[in-house]
Short mmCIF file of C-alpha atoms in Angstrom, two decimals:
data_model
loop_
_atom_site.label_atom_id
_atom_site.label_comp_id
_atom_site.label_asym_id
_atom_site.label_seq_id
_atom_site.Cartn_x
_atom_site.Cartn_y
_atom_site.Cartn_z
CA UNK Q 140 77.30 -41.64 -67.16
CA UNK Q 141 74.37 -41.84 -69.38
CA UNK Q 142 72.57 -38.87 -70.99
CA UNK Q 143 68.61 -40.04 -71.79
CA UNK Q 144 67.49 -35.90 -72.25
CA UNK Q 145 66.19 -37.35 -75.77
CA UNK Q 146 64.09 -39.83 -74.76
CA UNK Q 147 61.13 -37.94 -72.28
CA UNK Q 148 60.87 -35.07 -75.32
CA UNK Q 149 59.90 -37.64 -77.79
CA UNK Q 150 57.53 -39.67 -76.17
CA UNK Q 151 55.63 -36.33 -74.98
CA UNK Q 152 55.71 -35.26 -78.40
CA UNK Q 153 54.16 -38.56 -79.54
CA UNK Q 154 51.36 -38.39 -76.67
CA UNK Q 155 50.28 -34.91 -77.70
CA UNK Q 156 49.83 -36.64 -81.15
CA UNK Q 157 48.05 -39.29 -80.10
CA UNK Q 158 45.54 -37.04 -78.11
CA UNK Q 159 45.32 -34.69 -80.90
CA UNK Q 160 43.89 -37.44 -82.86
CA UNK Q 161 41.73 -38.94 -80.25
CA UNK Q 162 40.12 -35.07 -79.97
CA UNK Q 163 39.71 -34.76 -83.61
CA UNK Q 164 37.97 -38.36 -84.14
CA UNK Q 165 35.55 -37.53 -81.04
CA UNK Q 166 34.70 -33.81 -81.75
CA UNK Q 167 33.83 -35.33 -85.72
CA UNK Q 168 31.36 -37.90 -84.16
CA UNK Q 169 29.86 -35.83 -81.98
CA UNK Q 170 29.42 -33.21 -85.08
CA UNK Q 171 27.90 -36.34 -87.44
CA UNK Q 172 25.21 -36.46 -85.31
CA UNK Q 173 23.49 -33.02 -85.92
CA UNK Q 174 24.10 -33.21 -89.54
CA UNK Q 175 20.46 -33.48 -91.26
CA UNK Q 176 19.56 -36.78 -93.46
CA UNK Q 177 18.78 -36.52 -96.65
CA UNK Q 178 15.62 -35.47 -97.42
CA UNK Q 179 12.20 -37.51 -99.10
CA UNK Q 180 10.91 -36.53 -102.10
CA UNK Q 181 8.21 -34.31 -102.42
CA UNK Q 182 5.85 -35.09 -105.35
CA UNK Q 183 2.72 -33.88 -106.78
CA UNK Q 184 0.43 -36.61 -107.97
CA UNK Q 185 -3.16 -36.92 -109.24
CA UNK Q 186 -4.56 -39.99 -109.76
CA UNK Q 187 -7.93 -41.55 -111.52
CA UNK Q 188 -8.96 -45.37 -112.25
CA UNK Q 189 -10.90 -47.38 -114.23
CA UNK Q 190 -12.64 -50.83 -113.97
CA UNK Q 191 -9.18 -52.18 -115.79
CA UNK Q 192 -6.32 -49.53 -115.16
CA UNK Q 193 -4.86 -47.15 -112.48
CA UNK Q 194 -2.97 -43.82 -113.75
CA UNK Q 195 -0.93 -41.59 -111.59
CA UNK Q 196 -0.06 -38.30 -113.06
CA UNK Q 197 3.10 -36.45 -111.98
CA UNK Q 198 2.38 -32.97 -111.79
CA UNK Q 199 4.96 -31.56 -110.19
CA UNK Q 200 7.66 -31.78 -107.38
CA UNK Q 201 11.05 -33.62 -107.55
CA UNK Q 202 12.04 -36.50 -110.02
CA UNK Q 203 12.23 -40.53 -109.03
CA UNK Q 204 14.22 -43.28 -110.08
CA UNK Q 205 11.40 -45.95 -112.02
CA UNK Q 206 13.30 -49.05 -110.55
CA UNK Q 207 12.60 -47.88 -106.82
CA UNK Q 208 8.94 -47.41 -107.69
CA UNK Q 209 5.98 -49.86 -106.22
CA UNK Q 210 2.26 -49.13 -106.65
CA UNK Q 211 0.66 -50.80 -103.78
CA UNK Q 212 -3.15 -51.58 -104.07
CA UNK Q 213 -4.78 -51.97 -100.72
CA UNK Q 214 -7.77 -54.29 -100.18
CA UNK Q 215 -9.00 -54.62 -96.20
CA UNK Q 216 -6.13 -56.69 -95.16
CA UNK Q 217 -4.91 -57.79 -98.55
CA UNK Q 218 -1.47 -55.72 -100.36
CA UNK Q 219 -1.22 -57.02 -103.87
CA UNK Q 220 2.33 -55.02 -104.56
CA UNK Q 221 2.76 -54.21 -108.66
CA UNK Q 222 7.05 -53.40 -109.74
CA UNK Q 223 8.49 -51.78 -113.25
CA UNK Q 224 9.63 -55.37 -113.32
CA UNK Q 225 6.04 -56.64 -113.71
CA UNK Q 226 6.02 -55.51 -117.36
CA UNK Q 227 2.56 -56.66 -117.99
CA UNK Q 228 1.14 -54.82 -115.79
CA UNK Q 229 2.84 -51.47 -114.51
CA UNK Q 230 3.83 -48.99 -117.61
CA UNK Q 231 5.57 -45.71 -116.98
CA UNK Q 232 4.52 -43.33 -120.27
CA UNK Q 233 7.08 -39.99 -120.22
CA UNK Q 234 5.47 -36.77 -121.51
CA UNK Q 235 6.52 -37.15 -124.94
CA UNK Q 236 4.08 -40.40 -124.95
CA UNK Q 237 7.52 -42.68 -125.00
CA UNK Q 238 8.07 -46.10 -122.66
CA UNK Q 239 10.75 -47.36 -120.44
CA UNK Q 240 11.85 -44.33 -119.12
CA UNK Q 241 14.11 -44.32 -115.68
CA UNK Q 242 13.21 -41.81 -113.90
CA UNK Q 243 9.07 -40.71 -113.01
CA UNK Q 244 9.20 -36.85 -113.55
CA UNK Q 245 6.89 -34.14 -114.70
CA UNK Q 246 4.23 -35.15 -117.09
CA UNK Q 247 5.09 -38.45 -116.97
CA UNK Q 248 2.41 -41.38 -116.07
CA UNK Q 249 2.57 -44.49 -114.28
CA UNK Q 250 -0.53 -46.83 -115.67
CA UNK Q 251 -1.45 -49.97 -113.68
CA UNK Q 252 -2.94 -52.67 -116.31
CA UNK Q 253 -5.29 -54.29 -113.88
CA UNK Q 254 -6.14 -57.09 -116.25
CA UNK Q 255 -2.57 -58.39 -116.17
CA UNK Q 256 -2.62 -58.08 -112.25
CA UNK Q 257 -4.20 -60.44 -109.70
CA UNK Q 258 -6.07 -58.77 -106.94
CA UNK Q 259 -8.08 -61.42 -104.01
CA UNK Q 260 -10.67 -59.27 -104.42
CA UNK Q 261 -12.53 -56.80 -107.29
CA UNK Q 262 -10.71 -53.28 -107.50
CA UNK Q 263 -13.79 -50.90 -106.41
CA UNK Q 264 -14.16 -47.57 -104.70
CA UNK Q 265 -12.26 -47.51 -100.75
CA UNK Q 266 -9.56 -49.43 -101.87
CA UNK Q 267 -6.38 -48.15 -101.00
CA UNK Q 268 -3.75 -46.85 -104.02
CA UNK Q 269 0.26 -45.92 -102.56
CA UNK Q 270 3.55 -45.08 -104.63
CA UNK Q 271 6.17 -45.82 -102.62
CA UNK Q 272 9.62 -45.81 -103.09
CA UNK Q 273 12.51 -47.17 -101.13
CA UNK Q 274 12.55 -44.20 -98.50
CA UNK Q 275 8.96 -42.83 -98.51
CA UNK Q 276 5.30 -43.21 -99.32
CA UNK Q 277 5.01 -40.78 -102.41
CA UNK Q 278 1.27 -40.42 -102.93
CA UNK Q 279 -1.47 -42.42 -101.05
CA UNK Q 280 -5.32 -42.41 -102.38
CA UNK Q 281 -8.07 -43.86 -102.39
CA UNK Q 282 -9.66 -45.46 -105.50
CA UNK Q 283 -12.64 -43.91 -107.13
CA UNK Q 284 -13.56 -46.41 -110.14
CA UNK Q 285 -15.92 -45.06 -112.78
#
């Protein structure tokens, strides 16, 4: 005679286990769902332009990472795109009037060097100015040449 009393408690054991974990994995995938994303950055820029430059002015609002940054310059159907890597032509000035800075916070200045950049068309008043970043469009304006 065989006694196998050992053998049904164990494996129900092991199957409440295994649906414990099943539960837990679904209920924390259901609840990752209605977390919120992260949110954009909220800046406060002013901008003005000249014939041969483009300065945006942070004046207040949250702090961005300078390597992210593009100025795009919008002309009809034309996007010339200007980087921090295009050193000729896009300059970020901090507050205390120092270069090369990483991040674009308050009282800092981005200055586009429109000599050094090549536009398909003359920079003049309608055209289009945008910061963006990776995530967002920062500041979008439209271009007021004295």
């Amino acid at each position: 005679m065989t006694n196998d009393d050992a053998l049904s408690p164990v494996i129900g054991e092991m199957m409440m286990i295994v649906l414990a974990l099943l539960l837990v994995s679904l209920f924390s995938l259901s609840l990752a769902g209605l977390l919120p994303s992260g949110r954009d950055s909220a800046i406060d820029i002013t901008h003005n332009e000249s014939a041969d430059g483009i300065f945006l002015w942070h004046k207040g609002g949250d702090w961005v990472e300078t390597s992210g940054l593009q100025v795009l310059i919008i002309q009809g159907k034309n996007t010339t795109t200007i980087r921090p890597s295009d050193i000729e032509a896009f300059s970020l000035v901090d507050d205390d009037g120092k270069t090369g800075s990483r991040t674009f916070d308050l009282g800092d200045h981005i200055r586009i060097d429109l000599t050094n950049v090549v536009l398909p068309d003359t920079f003049r008043d309608g055209n289009v100015i945008r910061l963006v970043n990776s995530r967002n469009v920062i500041f979008s304006g439209t271009a007021n040449p004295r």
